[in-house]
Amino acid sequence: MPRCNVKRTVLFLLIVGFTCIVIHSCRSSDWLTHDPWKLKEKEVKLVIPLRQIPNNQSFHLKPAIKLSHQNILALNQGNASLIHELHFQNSTFICRNGGILTVKSGGRLGNLMGEYATLWALAKRDGFFPVLQHRTYITLTKYFLETSIPTITNLNCSLKWNSMNLHVYNKLHKEERIKIAKEGIFIDGYPTSVSLFHRHRNDIVNEFRFKKHYVERAQAELHRLRENRQDVVFVGVHVRRTDYSQFLQGRFQAQLVGETYFTRAMNYFRKKFPSSLFVVASDDMDWCRSHLKPQNNDIVYAGNRNIESPAEDMALLVACNHTIISYGNFGFWSAYLSGGEVILAGNISRMPTELQHSIRSANISHWQFFPGF
Ligand SMILES: *[C@@H]1O[C@H](CO)[C@@H](O)[C@H](O)[C@H]1NC(C)=O
Ligand SMILES: *[C@@H]1O[C@H](CO)[C@@H](O)[C@H](O)[C@H]1NC(C)=O
Ligand SMILES: *[C@@H]1O[C@H](CO)[C@@H](O)[C@H](O)[C@H]1NC(C)=O
Ligand SMILES: *[C@@H]1O[C@H](CO)[C@@H](O)[C@H](O)[C@H]1NC(C)=O
Ligand SMILES: *[C@@H]1O[C@H](CO)[C@@H](O)[C@H](O)[C@H]1NC(C)=O
Ligand SMILES: *[C@@H]1O[C@H](CO)[C@@H](O)[C@H](O)[C@H]1NC(C)=O
Ligand SMILES: *[C@@H]1O[C@H](CO)[C@@H](O)[C@H](O)[C@H]1NC(C)=O
């Protein structure tokens, strides 16, 4: 029955094709669950200038945006005006005059900060004007006092925007970069290069100063947590679990680090600073409470947290004197901005994660990897 076979074959191919499409779309939608912006990401991927901004496109505009002094953008809801020039520190970008660079807005707070810092460093290195995707701009200006890279939203230039990943971009010759940057370069992926931006550490730390109420809240919470202990050395502990497990398993065949790692790291600080107080922030507090073993009551837990408002946790960890992190961008930034000694998990998989690799090559002083298991 050849006819039936043909039908069956066609049906089989259709099923295989459909399955591939489903798998592909699941994979490419990245590993970040619970991201309220995930669906919006595609829409804001490239804000094509030269198009009137409809009144309702400001779906993620929040009131109370504090703009950098120089960015005289009218970002009131529904009244965004298109302009032909942008300012960043002392430089001005005018349409079709010089190179311009932007990065994808991918992931949550920690990722966005890494992308921002990488964009900053690339712009400095290559002499191009940096500009942010609006989603990144809105998120960062919500938490930080004064980030200085402007948003692309209101730029009225007709640019083509050449999209490429960081690796490809870095491979380009200088002349080539200059040529295509005139049409705009859009760096795709989740570009984060610690070794690149670590050279500008002071500038970067300055960009990410938390707004006053986050700082005050963090100090108040540390004060509450220390109770009547004297001369405390605060050691922030970030325990990343939940959905990171799938990411590590899927991409690196690695597992979450367990209590052995945290005990070893805490013992290091206990020995060095006998008055250490470990301030734990985590997306899985239950796990922490049953696995982290206090000595003389030296572990305290940050208040109940909402995963959608990560800035409180980060500000708290930043206010601590030293940091123990597991992995991930959120932990990285909490530790990096805190500025003290940092312990992080190494050798958790055969291949290091991109971030681990990037941190290692940055050779940050007072950071050390402890074995993950
Ligand atoms: C925005 O407005 C346009 C036309 O004014 C309309 O077609 C579109 O559906 C609106 N989008 C949303 C998300 O409301
Ligand atoms: C938009 O801003 C201009 C001044 O910048 C103002 O005159 C106008 O009333 C505003 N429109 C709306 C709808 O708010
Ligand atoms: C955007 O730029 C184009 C070309 O320079 C100009 O014709 C248009 O009026 C501008 N739009 C606004 C709203 O400024
Ligand atoms: C901007 O220019 C002023 C003086 O023109 C200079 O003092 C300042 O350091 C410059 N800032 C940056 C970030 O280059
Ligand atoms: C440790 O952190 C606390 C809280 O932020 C701060 O008050 C204190 O000055 C820090 N200690 C040192 C030595 O930096
Ligand atoms: C890393 O930094 C330390 C000093 O902080 C230095 O002694 C060492 O040579 C550096 N290693 C590399 C590979 O650059
Ligand atoms: C990780 O593995 C490398 C190579 O096997 C080794 O040199 C390094 O000391 C290990 N680091 C940790 C923190 O275990």
GROMACS .gro file of C-alpha atoms and ligand atoms in nm:
model
  471
    1MET     CA    1   0.000   0.000   0.000
    2PRO     CA    2   0.241   0.269  -0.123
    3ARG     CA    3  -0.020   0.545  -0.098
    4CYS     CA    4  -0.073   0.484   0.267
    5ASN     CA    5   0.302   0.486   0.317
    6VAL     CA    6   0.330   0.824   0.151
    7LYS     CA    7   0.058   0.958   0.377
    8ARG     CA    8   0.225   0.811   0.678
    9THR     CA    9   0.561   0.951   0.578
   10VAL     CA   10   0.413   1.297   0.526
   11LEU     CA   11   0.236   1.277   0.859
   12PHE     CA   12   0.556   1.158   1.026
   13LEU     CA   13   0.756   1.444   0.875
   14LEU     CA   14   0.493   1.694   0.984
   15ILE     CA   15   0.508   1.565   1.340
   16VAL     CA   16   0.888   1.572   1.343
   17GLY     CA   17   0.889   1.923   1.199
   18PHE     CA   18   0.635   2.047   1.449
   19THR     CA   19   0.827   1.892   1.737
   20CYS     CA   20   1.146   2.059   1.619
   21ILE     CA   21   0.972   2.395   1.602
   22VAL     CA   22   0.832   2.351   1.951
   23ILE     CA   23   1.171   2.244   2.092
   24HIS     CA   24   1.346   2.526   1.916
   25SER     CA   25   1.108   2.792   2.036
   26CYS     CA   26   1.131   2.662   2.391
   27ARG     CA   27   1.509   2.659   2.383
   28SER     CA   28   1.552   2.997   2.225
   29SER     CA   29   1.319   3.162   2.471
   30ASP     CA   30   1.609   3.136   2.719
   31TRP     CA   31   1.616   2.982   3.058
   32LEU     CA   32   1.477   3.262   3.263
   33THR     CA   33   1.142   3.176   3.401
   34HIS     CA   34   0.924   3.419   3.591
   35ASP     CA   35   1.047   3.705   3.379
   36PRO     CA   36   0.749   3.933   3.346
   37TRP     CA   37   0.915   4.097   3.049
   38LYS     CA   38   1.001   3.785   2.866
   39LEU     CA   39   0.726   3.828   2.614
   40LYS     CA   40   0.803   4.191   2.570
   41GLU     CA   41   1.165   4.122   2.493
   42LYS     CA   42   1.110   4.059   2.125
   43GLU     CA   43   0.915   4.379   2.088
   44VAL     CA   44   1.185   4.593   2.236
   45LYS     CA   45   1.473   4.407   2.079
   46LEU     CA   46   1.530   4.677   1.823
   47VAL     CA   47   1.361   5.006   1.870
   48ILE     CA   48   1.362   5.125   1.515
   49PRO     CA   49   1.390   5.499   1.513
   50LEU     CA   50   1.206   5.714   1.259
   51ARG     CA   51   0.871   5.581   1.363
   52GLN     CA   52   0.623   5.780   1.559
   53ILE     CA   53   0.592   5.633   1.906
   54PRO     CA   54   0.229   5.539   1.959
   55ASN     CA   55   0.073   5.669   2.274
   56ASN     CA   56   0.031   5.328   2.423
   57GLN     CA   57   0.376   5.184   2.359
   58SER     CA   58   0.498   5.298   2.697
   59PHE     CA   59   0.376   4.972   2.849
   60HIS     CA   60   0.675   4.954   3.079
   61LEU     CA   61   0.722   5.320   3.148
   62LYS     CA   62   0.701   5.378   3.516
   63PRO     CA   63   0.644   5.721   3.660
   64ALA     CA   64   0.916   5.878   3.870
   65ILE     CA   65   1.199   5.814   3.628
   66LYS     CA   66   1.495   6.022   3.723
   67LEU     CA   67   1.681   6.117   3.410
   68SER     CA   68   2.047   6.199   3.390
   69HIS     CA   69   2.090   6.574   3.396
   70GLN     CA   70   2.195   6.593   3.038
   71ASN     CA   71   1.925   6.381   2.889
   72ILE     CA   72   1.653   6.624   2.820
   73LEU     CA   73   1.418   6.360   2.698
   74ALA     CA   74   1.051   6.417   2.748
   75LEU     CA   75   0.959   6.073   2.871
   76ASN     CA   76   0.624   6.154   3.016
   77GLN     CA   77   0.372   5.888   2.938
   78GLY     CA   78   0.234   5.932   2.593
   79ASN     CA   79   0.436   6.242   2.526
   80ALA     CA   80   0.771   6.111   2.417
   81SER     CA   81   0.929   6.343   2.168
   82LEU     CA   82   1.167   6.230   1.900
   83ILE     CA   83   1.508   6.390   1.889
   84HIS     CA   84   1.818   6.382   1.675
   85GLU     CA   85   2.084   6.386   1.938
   86LEU     CA   86   2.173   6.213   2.261
   87HIS     CA   87   2.418   6.291   2.537
   88PHE     CA   88   2.645   6.064   2.734
   89GLN     CA   89   2.887   6.227   2.972
   90ASN     CA   90   3.076   6.475   2.758
   91SER     CA   91   2.994   6.326   2.423
   92THR     CA   92   2.703   6.398   2.196
   93PHE     CA   93   2.563   6.171   1.932
   94ILE     CA   94   2.406   6.334   1.630
   95CYS     CA   95   2.226   6.127   1.369
   96ARG     CA   96   2.455   5.987   1.102
   97ASN     CA   97   2.757   6.139   1.264
   98GLY     CA   98   2.979   5.879   1.432
   99GLY     CA   99   2.933   5.524   1.548
  100ILE     CA  100   2.660   5.403   1.779
  101LEU     CA  101   2.638   5.085   1.980
  102THR     CA  102   2.365   4.910   2.176
  103VAL     CA  103   2.316   4.572   2.345
  104LYS     CA  104   2.019   4.345   2.372
  105SER     CA  105   1.810   4.379   2.682
  106GLY     CA  106   1.815   4.021   2.803
  107GLY     CA  107   1.728   3.868   3.138
  108ARG     CA  108   1.666   4.018   3.476
  109LEU     CA  109   1.844   4.274   3.691
  110GLY     CA  110   2.180   4.096   3.719
  111ASN     CA  111   2.196   4.027   3.346
  112LEU     CA  112   2.096   4.382   3.260
  113MET     CA  113   2.372   4.522   3.479
  114GLY     CA  114   2.629   4.299   3.311
  115GLU     CA  115   2.506   4.406   2.969
  116TYR     CA  116   2.514   4.770   3.071
  117ALA     CA  117   2.869   4.750   3.205
  118THR     CA  118   2.984   4.563   2.897
  119LEU     CA  119   2.827   4.822   2.670
  120TRP     CA  120   2.998   5.096   2.869
  121ALA     CA  121   3.337   4.932   2.835
  122LEU     CA  122   3.294   4.858   2.463
  123ALA     CA  123   3.191   5.215   2.394
  124LYS     CA  124   3.497   5.345   2.579
  125ARG     CA  125   3.729   5.100   2.411
  126ASP     CA  126   3.605   5.159   2.059
  127GLY     CA  127   3.503   5.522   2.078
  128PHE     CA  128   3.138   5.465   1.990
  129PHE     CA  129   2.832   5.620   2.145
  130PRO     CA  130   2.647   5.380   2.379
  131VAL     CA  131   2.271   5.370   2.388
  132LEU     CA  132   2.036   5.147   2.588
  133GLN     CA  133   1.735   4.949   2.489
  134HIS     CA  134   1.444   5.106   2.667
  135ARG     CA  135   1.369   4.807   2.887
  136THR     CA  136   1.720   4.813   3.033
  137TYR     CA  137   1.700   5.188   3.081
  138ILE     CA  138   1.370   5.171   3.264
  139THR     CA  139   1.481   4.888   3.491
  140LEU     CA  140   1.813   5.041   3.588
  141THR     CA  141   1.686   5.394   3.640
  142LYS     CA  142   1.425   5.250   3.874
  143TYR     CA  143   1.692   5.133   4.117
  144PHE     CA  144   2.004   5.339   4.059
  145LEU     CA  145   2.065   5.705   4.126
  146GLU     CA  146   2.220   5.810   3.806
  147THR     CA  147   2.306   5.579   3.522
  148SER     CA  148   2.448   5.784   3.241
  149ILE     CA  149   2.382   5.591   2.920
  150PRO     CA  150   2.068   5.724   2.749
  151THR     CA  151   1.779   5.525   2.605
  152ILE     CA  152   1.733   5.467   2.237
  153THR     CA  153   1.358   5.518   2.246
  154ASN     CA  154   1.340   5.875   2.134
  155LEU     CA  155   1.623   5.878   1.889
  156ASN     CA  156   1.496   5.981   1.550
  157CYS     CA  157   1.764   5.855   1.313
  158SER     CA  158   1.727   5.620   1.024
  159LEU     CA  159   1.976   5.348   1.109
  160LYS     CA  160   1.994   4.991   0.986
  161TRP     CA  161   2.133   4.832   1.304
  162ASN     CA  162   2.367   4.544   1.232
  163SER     CA  163   2.307   4.264   1.478
  164MET     CA  164   2.588   4.033   1.594
  165ASN     CA  165   2.711   3.866   1.909
  166LEU     CA  166   2.998   3.992   2.120
  167HIS     CA  167   3.237   3.731   1.990
  168VAL     CA  168   3.179   3.829   1.628
  169TYR     CA  169   3.198   4.196   1.715
  170ASN     CA  170   3.531   4.152   1.891
  171LYS     CA  171   3.671   3.969   1.590
  172LEU     CA  172   3.603   4.259   1.354
  173HIS     CA  173   3.890   4.478   1.242
  174LYS     CA  174   3.886   4.830   1.372
  175GLU     CA  175   3.811   4.987   1.032
  176GLU     CA  176   3.529   4.743   0.978
  177ARG     CA  177   3.380   4.823   1.317
  178ILE     CA  178   3.395   5.194   1.250
  179LYS     CA  179   3.225   5.144   0.916
  180ILE     CA  180   2.932   4.939   1.039
  181ALA     CA  181   2.894   5.135   1.362
  182LYS     CA  182   2.778   5.427   1.147
  183GLU     CA  183   2.467   5.221   1.076
  184GLY     CA  184   2.440   5.112   1.439
  185ILE     CA  185   2.566   4.794   1.601
  186PHE     CA  186   2.331   4.580   1.805
  187ILE     CA  187   2.507   4.323   2.022
  188ASP     CA  188   2.291   4.019   2.066
  189GLY     CA  189   2.300   3.746   2.330
  190TYR     CA  190   2.359   3.833   2.692
  191PRO     CA  191   2.690   4.012   2.643
  192THR     CA  192   2.880   4.016   2.971
  193SER     CA  193   3.254   4.053   2.980
  194VAL     CA  194   3.386   4.106   3.329
  195SER     CA  195   3.747   4.134   3.219
  196LEU     CA  196   3.645   4.413   2.984
  197PHE     CA  197   3.454   4.631   3.229
  198HIS     CA  198   3.662   4.553   3.535
  199ARG     CA  199   3.918   4.803   3.403
  200HIS     CA  200   3.654   5.069   3.462
  201ARG     CA  201   3.558   4.935   3.801
  202ASN     CA  202   3.529   5.274   3.971
  203ASP     CA  203   3.311   5.417   3.697
  204ILE     CA  204   3.091   5.110   3.689
  205VAL     CA  205   3.045   5.104   4.065
  206ASN     CA  206   2.956   5.471   4.047
  207GLU     CA  207   2.691   5.404   3.780
  208PHE     CA  208   2.526   5.148   4.006
  209ARG     CA  209   2.475   5.349   4.322
  210PHE     CA  210   2.140   5.252   4.471
  211LYS     CA  211   1.879   5.516   4.532
  212LYS     CA  212   1.862   5.648   4.884
  213HIS     CA  213   1.570   5.447   5.008
  214TYR     CA  214   1.732   5.116   4.908
  215VAL     CA  215   2.048   5.212   5.096
  216GLU     CA  216   1.856   5.323   5.402
  217ARG     CA  217   1.646   5.011   5.403
  218ALA     CA  218   1.953   4.793   5.378
  219GLN     CA  219   2.123   4.972   5.667
  220ALA     CA  220   1.810   4.949   5.878
  221GLU     CA  221   1.783   4.580   5.809
  222LEU     CA  222   2.148   4.514   5.897
  223HIS     CA  223   2.093   4.707   6.217
  224ARG     CA  224   1.790   4.495   6.298
  225LEU     CA  225   1.967   4.167   6.214
  226ARG     CA  226   2.275   4.235   6.424
  227GLU     CA  227   2.057   4.275   6.735
  228ASN     CA  228   2.295   4.347   7.022
  229ARG     CA  229   2.605   4.187   6.874
  230GLN     CA  230   2.910   4.412   6.885
  231ASP     CA  231   3.172   4.482   6.616
  232VAL     CA  232   3.005   4.265   6.360
  233VAL     CA  233   3.163   4.185   6.025
  234PHE     CA  234   2.872   4.139   5.786
  235VAL     CA  235   2.918   3.862   5.534
  236GLY     CA  236   2.643   3.855   5.273
  237VAL     CA  237   2.555   3.505   5.153
  238HIS     CA  238   2.366   3.469   4.830
  239VAL     CA  239   2.223   3.124   4.776
  240ARG     CA  240   2.089   3.089   4.424
  241ARG     CA  241   1.873   2.783   4.371
  242THR     CA  242   1.526   2.716   4.221
  243ASP     CA  243   1.531   2.766   3.842
  244TYR     CA  244   1.910   2.792   3.827
  245SER     CA  245   1.917   2.417   3.872
  246GLN     CA  246   1.758   2.365   3.529
  247PHE     CA  247   1.999   2.611   3.373
  248LEU     CA  248   2.305   2.439   3.517
  249GLN     CA  249   2.175   2.094   3.436
  250GLY     CA  250   2.066   2.183   3.086
  251ARG     CA  251   2.364   2.385   2.978
  252PHE     CA  252   2.651   2.248   3.182
  253GLN     CA  253   2.537   1.910   3.320
  254ALA     CA  254   2.615   2.064   3.657
  255GLN     CA  255   2.430   2.067   3.985
  256LEU     CA  256   2.359   2.332   4.241
  257VAL     CA  257   2.629   2.365   4.503
  258GLY     CA  258   2.528   2.225   4.840
  259GLU     CA  259   2.596   2.281   5.207
  260THR     CA  260   2.958   2.161   5.182
  261TYR     CA  261   3.046   2.463   4.973
  262PHE     CA  262   2.871   2.714   5.197
  263THR     CA  263   3.011   2.558   5.515
  264ARG     CA  264   3.364   2.575   5.377
  265ALA     CA  265   3.318   2.936   5.270
  266MET     CA  266   3.162   3.039   5.601
  267ASN     CA  267   3.439   2.864   5.794
  268TYR     CA  268   3.693   3.065   5.600
  269PHE     CA  269   3.532   3.389   5.719
  270ARG     CA  270   3.472   3.254   6.072
  271LYS     CA  271   3.841   3.191   6.102
  272LYS     CA  272   3.943   3.525   5.953
  273PHE     CA  273   3.680   3.737   6.130
  274PRO     CA  274   3.555   3.567   6.447
  275SER     CA  275   3.273   3.820   6.471
  276SER     CA  276   3.131   3.731   6.129
  277LEU     CA  277   2.757   3.753   6.093
  278PHE     CA  278   2.622   3.577   5.785
  279VAL     CA  279   2.334   3.758   5.622
  280VAL     CA  280   2.154   3.515   5.394
  281ALA     CA  281   1.949   3.615   5.092
  282SER     CA  282   1.810   3.343   4.872
  283ASP     CA  283   1.535   3.241   4.636
  284ASP     CA  284   1.500   2.929   4.852
  285MET     CA  285   1.506   3.028   5.217
  286ASP     CA  286   1.361   2.694   5.331
  287TRP     CA  287   1.661   2.514   5.191
  288CYS     CA  288   1.895   2.762   5.362
  289ARG     CA  289   1.728   2.725   5.699
  290SER     CA  290   1.760   2.350   5.692
  291HIS     CA  291   2.109   2.324   5.540
  292LEU     CA  292   2.320   2.615   5.660
  293LYS     CA  293   2.460   2.533   6.003
  294PRO     CA  294   2.510   2.825   6.241
  295GLN     CA  295   2.783   2.844   6.504
  296ASN     CA  296   2.700   3.063   6.799
  297ASN     CA  297   2.390   3.181   6.622
  298ASP     CA  298   2.593   3.354   6.348
  299ILE     CA  299   2.348   3.312   6.058
  300VAL     CA  300   2.058   3.549   6.003
  301TYR     CA  301   1.801   3.561   5.727
  302ALA     CA  302   1.689   3.859   5.527
  303GLY     CA  303   1.318   3.934   5.542
  304ASN     CA  304   1.066   3.775   5.311
  305ARG     CA  305   1.152   3.859   4.957
  306ASN     CA  306   0.967   3.901   4.637
  307ILE     CA  307   1.149   3.772   4.331
  308GLU     CA  308   0.999   4.056   4.128
  309SER     CA  309   1.173   4.318   4.342
  310PRO     CA  310   1.531   4.200   4.349
  311ALA     CA  311   1.683   4.537   4.432
  312GLU     CA  312   1.621   4.512   4.808
  313ASP     CA  313   1.817   4.190   4.829
  314MET     CA  314   2.096   4.324   4.619
  315ALA     CA  315   2.119   4.647   4.817
  316LEU     CA  316   2.134   4.444   5.139
  317LEU     CA  317   2.415   4.221   5.012
  318VAL     CA  318   2.599   4.525   4.878
  319ALA     CA  319   2.584   4.687   5.222
  320CYS     CA  320   2.764   4.387   5.376
  321ASN     CA  321   3.141   4.392   5.420
  322HIS     CA  322   3.222   4.066   5.241
  323THR     CA  323   3.031   3.822   5.027
  324ILE     CA  324   2.983   3.454   4.962
  325ILE     CA  325   2.801   3.383   4.638
  326SER     CA  326   2.720   3.070   4.451
  327TYR     CA  327   2.694   3.173   4.085
  328GLY     CA  328   2.485   3.382   3.851
  329ASN     CA  329   2.476   3.748   3.758
  330PHE     CA  330   2.272   3.861   4.056
  331GLY     CA  331   2.526   3.718   4.299
  332PHE     CA  332   2.810   3.855   4.093
  333TRP     CA  333   2.680   4.212   4.110
  334SER     CA  334   2.593   4.191   4.478
  335ALA     CA  335   2.953   4.093   4.546
  336TYR     CA  336   3.114   4.326   4.295
  337LEU     CA  337   2.941   4.635   4.429
  338SER     CA  338   3.002   4.534   4.790
  339GLY     CA  339   3.372   4.554   4.727
  340GLY     CA  340   3.509   4.335   5.006
  341GLU     CA  341   3.641   3.983   4.994
  342VAL     CA  342   3.442   3.745   4.779
  343ILE     CA  343   3.418   3.369   4.769
  344LEU     CA  344   3.241   3.203   4.480
  345ALA     CA  345   3.192   2.847   4.364
  346GLY     CA  346   3.436   2.708   4.114
  347ASN     CA  347   3.468   2.376   3.934
  348ILE     CA  348   3.100   2.295   3.948
  349SER     CA  349   3.106   2.149   3.599
  350ARG     CA  350   3.357   2.019   3.348
  351MET     CA  351   3.330   2.345   3.155
  352PRO     CA  352   3.301   2.671   3.350
  353THR     CA  353   2.991   2.878   3.286
  354GLU     CA  354   3.053   3.184   3.068
  355LEU     CA  355   3.029   3.407   3.372
  356GLN     CA  356   3.275   3.200   3.575
  357HIS     CA  357   3.516   3.203   3.287
  358SER     CA  358   3.478   3.576   3.251
  359ILE     CA  359   3.531   3.635   3.625
  360ARG     CA  360   3.841   3.418   3.626
  361SER     CA  361   3.996   3.604   3.337
  362ALA     CA  362   3.927   3.937   3.508
  363ASN     CA  363   4.150   3.831   3.802
  364ILE     CA  364   3.967   4.049   4.050
  365SER     CA  365   4.168   4.103   4.365
  366HIS     CA  366   4.024   3.955   4.686
  367TRP     CA  367   3.801   3.716   4.492
  368GLN     CA  368   3.860   3.344   4.529
  369PHE     CA  369   3.698   3.034   4.396
  370PHE     CA  370   3.626   2.756   4.644
  371PRO     CA  371   3.548   2.410   4.509
  372GLY     CA  372   3.175   2.374   4.459
  373PHE     CA  373   3.150   2.023   4.607
  374LIG     C1  374  -0.185   5.063   2.061
  374LIG     O1  375  -0.254   5.150   1.975
  374LIG     C2  376  -0.269   5.100   1.844
  374LIG     C3  377  -0.335   5.207   1.759
  374LIG     O2  378  -0.348   5.328   1.828
  374LIG     C4  379  -0.353   4.974   1.849
  374LIG     O3  380  -0.366   4.921   1.718
  374LIG     C5  381  -0.286   4.871   1.940
  374LIG     O4  382  -0.366   4.759   1.955
  374LIG     C6  383  -0.260   4.931   2.076
  374LIG     N1  384  -0.180   4.837   2.154
  374LIG     C7  385  -0.208   4.810   2.282
  374LIG     C8  386  -0.116   4.713   2.347
  374LIG     O5  387  -0.301   4.860   2.342
  375LIG     C1  388   0.349   6.722   2.561
  375LIG     O1  389   0.454   6.810   2.602
  375LIG     C2  390   0.438   6.943   2.556
  375LIG     C3  391   0.558   7.025   2.602
  375LIG     O2  392   0.674   6.949   2.600
  375LIG     C4  393   0.310   7.001   2.614
  375LIG     O3  394   0.290   7.130   2.561
  375LIG     C5  395   0.192   6.913   2.574
  375LIG     O4  396   0.076   6.962   2.636
  375LIG     C6  397   0.216   6.771   2.618
  375LIG     N1  398   0.108   6.686   2.573
  375LIG     C7  399   0.046   6.599   2.651
  375LIG     C8  400  -0.060   6.516   2.589
  375LIG     O5  401   0.075   6.584   2.769
  376LIG     C1  402   1.224   6.254   1.250
  376LIG     O1  403   1.323   6.281   1.153
  376LIG     C2  404   1.272   6.299   1.023
  376LIG     C3  405   1.390   6.309   0.927
  376LIG     O2  406   1.490   6.393   0.978
  376LIG     C4  407   1.182   6.420   1.018
  376LIG     O3  408   1.127   6.436   0.891
  376LIG     C5  409   1.070   6.399   1.121
  376LIG     O4  410   0.990   6.516   1.128
  376LIG     C6  411   1.127   6.370   1.258
  376LIG     N1  412   1.017   6.341   1.347
  376LIG     C7  413   1.001   6.404   1.463
  376LIG     C8  414   0.878   6.370   1.538
  376LIG     O5  415   1.084   6.482   1.507
  377LIG     C1  416   3.370   6.642   3.109
  377LIG     O1  417   3.433   6.766   3.082
  377LIG     C2  418   3.473   6.835   3.197
  377LIG     C3  419   3.533   6.968   3.157
  377LIG     O2  420   3.506   6.997   3.026
  377LIG     C4  421   3.576   6.753   3.274
  377LIG     O3  422   3.612   6.821   3.392
  377LIG     C5  423   3.515   6.619   3.309
  377LIG     O4  424   3.612   6.537   3.372
  377LIG     C6  425   3.463   6.549   3.186
  377LIG     N1  426   3.396   6.431   3.226
  377LIG     C7  427   3.417   6.312   3.170
  377LIG     C8  428   3.342   6.199   3.226
  377LIG     O5  429   3.494   6.298   3.077
  378LIG     C1  430   3.081   4.698   5.730
  378LIG     O1  431   2.949   4.720   5.686
  378LIG     C2  432   2.874   4.806   5.768
  378LIG     C3  433   2.732   4.809   5.713
  378LIG     O2  434   2.728   4.855   5.581
  378LIG     C4  435   2.938   4.943   5.773
  378LIG     O3  436   2.866   5.026   5.862
  378LIG     C5  437   3.082   4.929   5.820
  378LIG     O4  438   3.146   5.054   5.813
  378LIG     C6  439   3.157   4.827   5.736
  378LIG     N1  440   3.289   4.804   5.792
  378LIG     C7  441   3.398   4.824   5.723
  378LIG     C8  442   3.525   4.796   5.793
  378LIG     O5  443   3.397   4.861   5.607
  379LIG     C1  444   4.617   3.853   3.923
  379LIG     O1  445   4.633   3.962   4.014
  379LIG     C2  446   4.740   3.944   4.107
  379LIG     C3  447   4.742   4.067   4.198
  379LIG     O2  448   4.616   4.106   4.233
  379LIG     C4  449   4.872   3.929   4.034
  379LIG     O3  450   4.975   3.905   4.127
  379LIG     C5  451   4.864   3.814   3.935
  379LIG     O4  452   4.981   3.809   3.859
  379LIG     C6  453   4.743   3.833   3.842
  379LIG     N1  454   4.731   3.716   3.757
  379LIG     C7  455   4.708   3.725   3.628
  379LIG     C8  456   4.696   3.597   3.555
  379LIG     O5  457   4.699   3.832   3.571
  380LIG     C1  458   3.951   2.375   3.967
  380LIG     O1  459   4.017   2.286   3.880
  380LIG     C2  460   4.142   2.334   3.833
  380LIG     C3  461   4.195   2.239   3.730
  380LIG     O2  462   4.153   2.109   3.754
  380LIG     C4  463   4.237   2.347   3.952
  380LIG     O3  464   4.362   2.396   3.909
  380LIG     C5  465   4.176   2.442   4.052
  380LIG     O4  466   4.255   2.452   4.166
  380LIG     C6  467   4.037   2.400   4.092
  380LIG     N1  468   3.976   2.507   4.168
  380LIG     C7  469   3.902   2.485   4.274
  380LIG     C8  470   3.848   2.604   4.342
  380LIG     O5  471   3.877   2.373   4.314
   0.00000   0.00000   0.00000
